[in-house]
Amino acid sequence: MYFRGSEAFRIASKGAKRWVLDADIKGAFDNISHDKLLEIIGNFPARELVRQWLKAGYMEDSVFHVTGAGTPQGGVISPLLANIALHGMEGALGTEYVRNGERIELARKSPGLVRYADDFVVFCRTKEDTEQAKEKLRIWLAERGLTFSEEKTRIVHLDEGFDFLGFNVRHYLSRKKKNGRVLLMKPSKDSTKRVMRKLKETFKEHVGKPVEMLIKTVNPIIRGWANYFRVGASAGRFQKLDAYLHRLMWRWTMRSHPSKGKKWLARKYWHQNGKAWIFGTKKLSMTRFAMTPIRRHIGVRRFASWDDPDLEQYFEDRKILELDAWLSSFKMQVAKQQGYVCPVCGEHLANGEDLHQHHLVPKKDGGKNVPSNYILVHMYCHQATHAEMRNQSSQS
């Protein structure tokens, strides 16, 4: 989803399209017209099966309800059917593209659309153009049995900003820019509040339980949230969340050991690792949001498809560009010598996971800090490798 967020940022950063239709469809999955959807599907071989899914109805409190509109609630096919129903929105807006060398770009006066399922935003040059785009889409959606949620649909300027897929995109004042503004894409306030609430509930549920259990539950929450938002200007938000996380740690330790003092709690749960203090045990520590490096998403060439065999080399080269964007020259040398593949799992290093360095010959055994003594592996592959080494050591 954050790739769609990056696409929204890319269109907004061009500067000409500063007015945004921040749209919300009222009950999209519940109100899609069956007739229109089947018309769009046409003579697809499984058309009759799709029709039966749509008309299957549902049970609630032992009462059968007929489904006259909408896609099956909770059905695995529902997102696909919704995408089919909403396909063609660019055509309804009159969006046009022009070729600029090898690149295909939005025409200067054309509205720009970014959509993920039923969430979408439209970028226009003027407020009047945005209002016209809204009216065009209102008519187009009505043909599909859909309407805008007037309470949630807004026309806003980039100076005010808008939320999309968890991010907030808006102009900020900046003395470093000639026009006095800089466009930033940050985690939205709602997204931040949700993860804070989830962390608070998780710490509360684990009061009195072993710290290892707490860490194993909290770490995936932190990594998942940070990995999603790492493509934006999230460093400041990561630091604020880490400060909040630190307060939760202290609150958890004091509630778990109400009769102990702060010095005892600090000695038990905080350990020094180099210059940093970590929370947990010497074998298992809690991660932090700021430990996830910010990595800008490298945009995919417009209309390029992973399924196009002619573009196989393009996507392979793009993976290497992703690595080069955030790896040091030393690590890139290591990655190149292993063919950009993780030697543990066999997958490409640029699959979205964090990368760790692993010594072939440990430093304690005389291993040197040279590329030939390193391999780059995915974080979880690294953890699995050390777990296997510990098991072998204990068995011997």
PDB file of N, CA and C in Angstrom, residues 222-280:
ATOM      1  N   ILE A 222       6.421  -3.222  16.318  1.00  0.00           N
ATOM      2  CA  ILE A 222       7.323  -2.115  16.001  1.00  0.00           C
ATOM      3  C   ILE A 222       7.888  -2.270  14.598  1.00  0.00           C
ATOM      4  N   ARG A 223       8.392  -3.466  14.283  1.00  0.00           N
ATOM      5  CA  ARG A 223       9.015  -3.682  12.965  1.00  0.00           C
ATOM      6  C   ARG A 223       7.998  -3.503  11.841  1.00  0.00           C
ATOM      7  N   GLY A 224       6.797  -4.052  12.016  1.00  0.00           N
ATOM      8  CA  GLY A 224       5.786  -3.948  10.978  1.00  0.00           C
ATOM      9  C   GLY A 224       5.408  -2.511  10.691  1.00  0.00           C
ATOM     10  N   TRP A 225       5.186  -1.723  11.758  1.00  0.00           N
ATOM     11  CA  TRP A 225       4.789  -0.328  11.596  1.00  0.00           C
ATOM     12  C   TRP A 225       5.931   0.492  10.987  1.00  0.00           C
ATOM     13  N   ALA A 226       7.143   0.283  11.509  1.00  0.00           N
ATOM     14  CA  ALA A 226       8.289   1.060  11.034  1.00  0.00           C
ATOM     15  C   ALA A 226       8.642   0.712   9.589  1.00  0.00           C
ATOM     16  N   ASN A 227       8.547  -0.550   9.209  1.00  0.00           N
ATOM     17  CA  ASN A 227       8.860  -0.945   7.831  1.00  0.00           C
ATOM     18  C   ASN A 227       7.871  -0.343   6.847  1.00  0.00           C
ATOM     19  N   TYR A 228       6.614  -0.216   7.252  1.00  0.00           N
ATOM     20  CA  TYR A 228       5.614   0.378   6.372  1.00  0.00           C
ATOM     21  C   TYR A 228       5.879   1.863   6.166  1.00  0.00           C
ATOM     22  N   PHE A 229       6.219   2.564   7.240  1.00  0.00           N
ATOM     23  CA  PHE A 229       6.351   4.028   7.169  1.00  0.00           C
ATOM     24  C   PHE A 229       7.777   4.496   6.903  1.00  0.00           C
ATOM     25  N   ARG A 230       8.697   3.582   6.692  1.00  0.00           N
ATOM     26  CA  ARG A 230      10.100   3.955   6.499  1.00  0.00           C
ATOM     27  C   ARG A 230      10.319   4.738   5.206  1.00  0.00           C
ATOM     28  N   VAL A 231       9.380   4.682   4.252  1.00  0.00           N
ATOM     29  CA  VAL A 231       9.571   5.353   2.967  1.00  0.00           C
ATOM     30  C   VAL A 231       9.261   6.844   3.037  1.00  0.00           C
ATOM     31  N   GLY A 232       8.685   7.306   4.148  1.00  0.00           N
ATOM     32  CA  GLY A 232       8.329   8.711   4.283  1.00  0.00           C
ATOM     33  C   GLY A 232       9.326   9.473   5.138  1.00  0.00           C
ATOM     34  N   ALA A 233       8.988  10.724   5.439  1.00  0.00           N
ATOM     35  CA  ALA A 233       9.810  11.546   6.331  1.00  0.00           C
ATOM     36  C   ALA A 233       9.419  11.207   7.768  1.00  0.00           C
ATOM     37  N   SER A 234       9.854  10.032   8.211  1.00  0.00           N
ATOM     38  CA  SER A 234       9.346   9.442   9.455  1.00  0.00           C
ATOM     39  C   SER A 234      10.324   9.464  10.615  1.00  0.00           C
ATOM     40  N   ALA A 235      11.535   9.989  10.410  1.00  0.00           N
ATOM     41  CA  ALA A 235      12.556   9.927  11.452  1.00  0.00           C
ATOM     42  C   ALA A 235      12.090  10.612  12.739  1.00  0.00           C
ATOM     43  N   GLY A 236      11.496  11.801  12.624  1.00  0.00           N
ATOM     44  CA  GLY A 236      11.018  12.513  13.809  1.00  0.00           C
ATOM     45  C   GLY A 236       9.926  11.762  14.527  1.00  0.00           C
ATOM     46  N   ARG A 237       9.014  11.169  13.769  1.00  0.00           N
ATOM     47  CA  ARG A 237       7.929  10.400  14.372  1.00  0.00           C
ATOM     48  C   ARG A 237       8.467   9.142  15.053  1.00  0.00           C
ATOM     49  N   PHE A 238       9.477   8.512  14.457  1.00  0.00           N
ATOM     50  CA  PHE A 238      10.105   7.330  15.062  1.00  0.00           C
ATOM     51  C   PHE A 238      10.705   7.687  16.422  1.00  0.00           C
ATOM     52  N   GLN A 239      11.363   8.846  16.507  1.00  0.00           N
ATOM     53  CA  GLN A 239      11.987   9.264  17.767  1.00  0.00           C
ATOM     54  C   GLN A 239      10.937   9.509  18.850  1.00  0.00           C
ATOM     55  N   LYS A 240       9.821  10.141  18.470  1.00  0.00           N
ATOM     56  CA  LYS A 240       8.751  10.395  19.437  1.00  0.00           C
ATOM     57  C   LYS A 240       8.134   9.085  19.924  1.00  0.00           C
ATOM     58  N   LEU A 241       7.973   8.140  19.016  1.00  0.00           N
ATOM     59  CA  LEU A 241       7.419   6.843  19.406  1.00  0.00           C
ATOM     60  C   LEU A 241       8.385   6.085  20.309  1.00  0.00           C
ATOM     61  N   ASP A 242       9.681   6.226  20.070  1.00  0.00           N
ATOM     62  CA  ASP A 242      10.668   5.579  20.934  1.00  0.00           C
ATOM     63  C   ASP A 242      10.624   6.163  22.343  1.00  0.00           C
ATOM     64  N   ALA A 243      10.412   7.479  22.445  1.00  0.00           N
ATOM     65  CA  ALA A 243      10.285   8.111  23.766  1.00  0.00           C
ATOM     66  C   ALA A 243       9.047   7.576  24.477  1.00  0.00           C
ATOM     67  N   TYR A 244       7.947   7.413  23.735  1.00  0.00           N
ATOM     68  CA  TYR A 244       6.726   6.848  24.316  1.00  0.00           C
ATOM     69  C   TYR A 244       6.956   5.395  24.722  1.00  0.00           C
ATOM     70  N   LEU A 245       7.685   4.657  23.894  1.00  0.00           N
ATOM     71  CA  LEU A 245       7.995   3.257  24.185  1.00  0.00           C
ATOM     72  C   LEU A 245       8.815   3.143  25.466  1.00  0.00           C
ATOM     73  N   HIS A 246       9.743   4.085  25.661  1.00  0.00           N
ATOM     74  CA  HIS A 246      10.567   4.075  26.868  1.00  0.00           C
ATOM     75  C   HIS A 246       9.699   4.278  28.119  1.00  0.00           C
ATOM     76  N   ARG A 247       8.707   5.165  28.027  1.00  0.00           N
ATOM     77  CA  ARG A 247       7.807   5.376  29.161  1.00  0.00           C
ATOM     78  C   ARG A 247       6.994   4.118  29.457  1.00  0.00           C
ATOM     79  N   LEU A 248       6.580   3.414  28.397  1.00  0.00           N
ATOM     80  CA  LEU A 248       5.835   2.165  28.584  1.00  0.00           C
ATOM     81  C   LEU A 248       6.697   1.096  29.246  1.00  0.00           C
ATOM     82  N   MET A 249       7.981   1.069  28.906  1.00  0.00           N
ATOM     83  CA  MET A 249       8.898   0.105  29.519  1.00  0.00           C
ATOM     84  C   MET A 249       8.978   0.324  31.025  1.00  0.00           C
ATOM     85  N   TRP A 250       9.189   1.592  31.407  1.00  0.00           N
ATOM     86  CA  TRP A 250       9.294   1.892  32.837  1.00  0.00           C
ATOM     87  C   TRP A 250       7.984   1.575  33.561  1.00  0.00           C
ATOM     88  N   ARG A 251       6.867   1.927  32.958  1.00  0.00           N
ATOM     89  CA  ARG A 251       5.570   1.659  33.572  1.00  0.00           C
ATOM     90  C   ARG A 251       5.359   0.150  33.746  1.00  0.00           C
ATOM     91  N   TRP A 252       5.774  -0.625  32.735  1.00  0.00           N
ATOM     92  CA  TRP A 252       5.611  -2.088  32.808  1.00  0.00           C
ATOM     93  C   TRP A 252       6.470  -2.672  33.930  1.00  0.00           C
ATOM     94  N   THR A 253       7.747  -2.207  34.041  1.00  0.00           N
ATOM     95  CA  THR A 253       8.624  -2.754  35.071  1.00  0.00           C
ATOM     96  C   THR A 253       8.114  -2.419  36.478  1.00  0.00           C
ATOM     97  N   MET A 254       7.610  -1.200  36.668  1.00  0.00           N
ATOM     98  CA  MET A 254       7.136  -0.798  37.993  1.00  0.00           C
ATOM     99  C   MET A 254       5.844  -1.517  38.371  1.00  0.00           C
ATOM    100  N   ARG A 255       4.990  -1.790  37.376  1.00  0.00           N
ATOM    101  CA  ARG A 255       3.761  -2.528  37.676  1.00  0.00           C
ATOM    102  C   ARG A 255       4.042  -4.009  37.901  1.00  0.00           C
ATOM    103  N   SER A 256       5.050  -4.537  37.200  1.00  0.00           N
ATOM    104  CA  SER A 256       5.394  -5.953  37.369  1.00  0.00           C
ATOM    105  C   SER A 256       6.120  -6.203  38.686  1.00  0.00           C
ATOM    106  N   HIS A 257       6.837  -5.166  39.198  1.00  0.00           N
ATOM    107  CA  HIS A 257       7.587  -5.301  40.457  1.00  0.00           C
ATOM    108  C   HIS A 257       7.303  -4.078  41.340  1.00  0.00           C
ATOM    109  N   PRO A 258       6.103  -3.959  41.873  1.00  0.00           N
ATOM    110  CA  PRO A 258       5.702  -2.758  42.630  1.00  0.00           C
ATOM    111  C   PRO A 258       6.529  -2.501  43.876  1.00  0.00           C
ATOM    112  N   SER A 259       7.200  -3.523  44.404  1.00  0.00           N
ATOM    113  CA  SER A 259       7.958  -3.339  45.644  1.00  0.00           C
ATOM    114  C   SER A 259       9.435  -3.032  45.405  1.00  0.00           C
ATOM    115  N   LYS A 260       9.852  -2.977  44.153  1.00  0.00           N
ATOM    116  CA  LYS A 260      11.262  -2.754  43.827  1.00  0.00           C
ATOM    117  C   LYS A 260      11.510  -1.295  43.443  1.00  0.00           C
ATOM    118  N   GLY A 261      12.742  -0.841  43.697  1.00  0.00           N
ATOM    119  CA  GLY A 261      13.115   0.523  43.353  1.00  0.00           C
ATOM    120  C   GLY A 261      13.616   0.632  41.927  1.00  0.00           C
ATOM    121  N   LYS A 262      13.811   1.880  41.470  1.00  0.00           N
ATOM    122  CA  LYS A 262      14.204   2.111  40.086  1.00  0.00           C
ATOM    123  C   LYS A 262      15.600   1.572  39.781  1.00  0.00           C
ATOM    124  N   LYS A 263      16.513   1.618  40.762  1.00  0.00           N
ATOM    125  CA  LYS A 263      17.868   1.109  40.518  1.00  0.00           C
ATOM    126  C   LYS A 263      17.842  -0.398  40.286  1.00  0.00           C
ATOM    127  N   TRP A 264      17.024  -1.092  41.063  1.00  0.00           N
ATOM    128  CA  TRP A 264      16.905  -2.546  40.893  1.00  0.00           C
ATOM    129  C   TRP A 264      16.297  -2.876  39.535  1.00  0.00           C
ATOM    130  N   LEU A 265      15.274  -2.124  39.147  1.00  0.00           N
ATOM    131  CA  LEU A 265      14.617  -2.349  37.862  1.00  0.00           C
ATOM    132  C   LEU A 265      15.568  -2.077  36.707  1.00  0.00           C
ATOM    133  N   ALA A 266      16.375  -1.012  36.836  1.00  0.00           N
ATOM    134  CA  ALA A 266      17.325  -0.667  35.769  1.00  0.00           C
ATOM    135  C   ALA A 266      18.373  -1.756  35.603  1.00  0.00           C
ATOM    136  N   ARG A 267      18.890  -2.285  36.717  1.00  0.00           N
ATOM    137  CA  ARG A 267      19.903  -3.338  36.638  1.00  0.00           C
ATOM    138  C   ARG A 267      19.332  -4.616  36.039  1.00  0.00           C
ATOM    139  N   LYS A 268      18.067  -4.898  36.322  1.00  0.00           N
ATOM    140  CA  LYS A 268      17.463  -6.145  35.862  1.00  0.00           C
ATOM    141  C   LYS A 268      17.083  -6.098  34.384  1.00  0.00           C
ATOM    142  N   TYR A 269      16.565  -4.958  33.921  1.00  0.00           N
ATOM    143  CA  TYR A 269      15.963  -4.933  32.586  1.00  0.00           C
ATOM    144  C   TYR A 269      16.729  -4.116  31.540  1.00  0.00           C
ATOM    145  N   TRP A 270      17.709  -3.299  31.947  1.00  0.00           N
ATOM    146  CA  TRP A 270      18.464  -2.527  30.968  1.00  0.00           C
ATOM    147  C   TRP A 270      19.919  -2.978  30.952  1.00  0.00           C
ATOM    148  N   HIS A 271      20.436  -3.221  29.760  1.00  0.00           N
ATOM    149  CA  HIS A 271      21.803  -3.709  29.595  1.00  0.00           C
ATOM    150  C   HIS A 271      22.506  -2.870  28.539  1.00  0.00           C
ATOM    151  N   GLN A 272      23.795  -2.651  28.759  1.00  0.00           N
ATOM    152  CA  GLN A 272      24.558  -1.813  27.840  1.00  0.00           C
ATOM    153  C   GLN A 272      25.096  -2.641  26.686  1.00  0.00           C
ATOM    154  N   ASN A 273      24.867  -2.141  25.473  1.00  0.00           N
ATOM    155  CA  ASN A 273      25.378  -2.774  24.255  1.00  0.00           C
ATOM    156  C   ASN A 273      26.172  -1.720  23.498  1.00  0.00           C
ATOM    157  N   GLY A 274      27.494  -1.700  23.737  1.00  0.00           N
ATOM    158  CA  GLY A 274      28.309  -0.616  23.192  1.00  0.00           C
ATOM    159  C   GLY A 274      27.965   0.665  23.918  1.00  0.00           C
ATOM    160  N   LYS A 275      27.569   1.701  23.177  1.00  0.00           N
ATOM    161  CA  LYS A 275      27.167   2.964  23.788  1.00  0.00           C
ATOM    162  C   LYS A 275      25.669   3.019  24.086  1.00  0.00           C
ATOM    163  N   ALA A 276      24.932   2.045  23.568  1.00  0.00           N
ATOM    164  CA  ALA A 276      23.476   2.067  23.710  1.00  0.00           C
ATOM    165  C   ALA A 276      23.013   1.191  24.865  1.00  0.00           C
ATOM    166  N   TRP A 277      21.910   1.610  25.482  1.00  0.00           N
ATOM    167  CA  TRP A 277      21.264   0.811  26.513  1.00  0.00           C
ATOM    168  C   TRP A 277      20.058   0.119  25.897  1.00  0.00           C
ATOM    169  N   ILE A 278      19.948  -1.189  26.113  1.00  0.00           N
ATOM    170  CA  ILE A 278      18.850  -1.959  25.531  1.00  0.00           C
ATOM    171  C   ILE A 278      17.978  -2.535  26.637  1.00  0.00           C
ATOM    172  N   PHE A 279      16.698  -2.708  26.324  1.00  0.00           N
ATOM    173  CA  PHE A 279      15.727  -3.228  27.279  1.00  0.00           C
ATOM    174  C   PHE A 279      15.489  -4.705  26.997  1.00  0.00           C
ATOM    175  N   GLY A 280      15.545  -5.520  28.056  1.00  0.00           N
ATOM    176  CA  GLY A 280      15.287  -6.945  27.903  1.00  0.00           C
ATOM    177  C   GLY A 280      16.325  -7.771  28.617  1.00  0.00           C
TER     178      GLY A 280
END
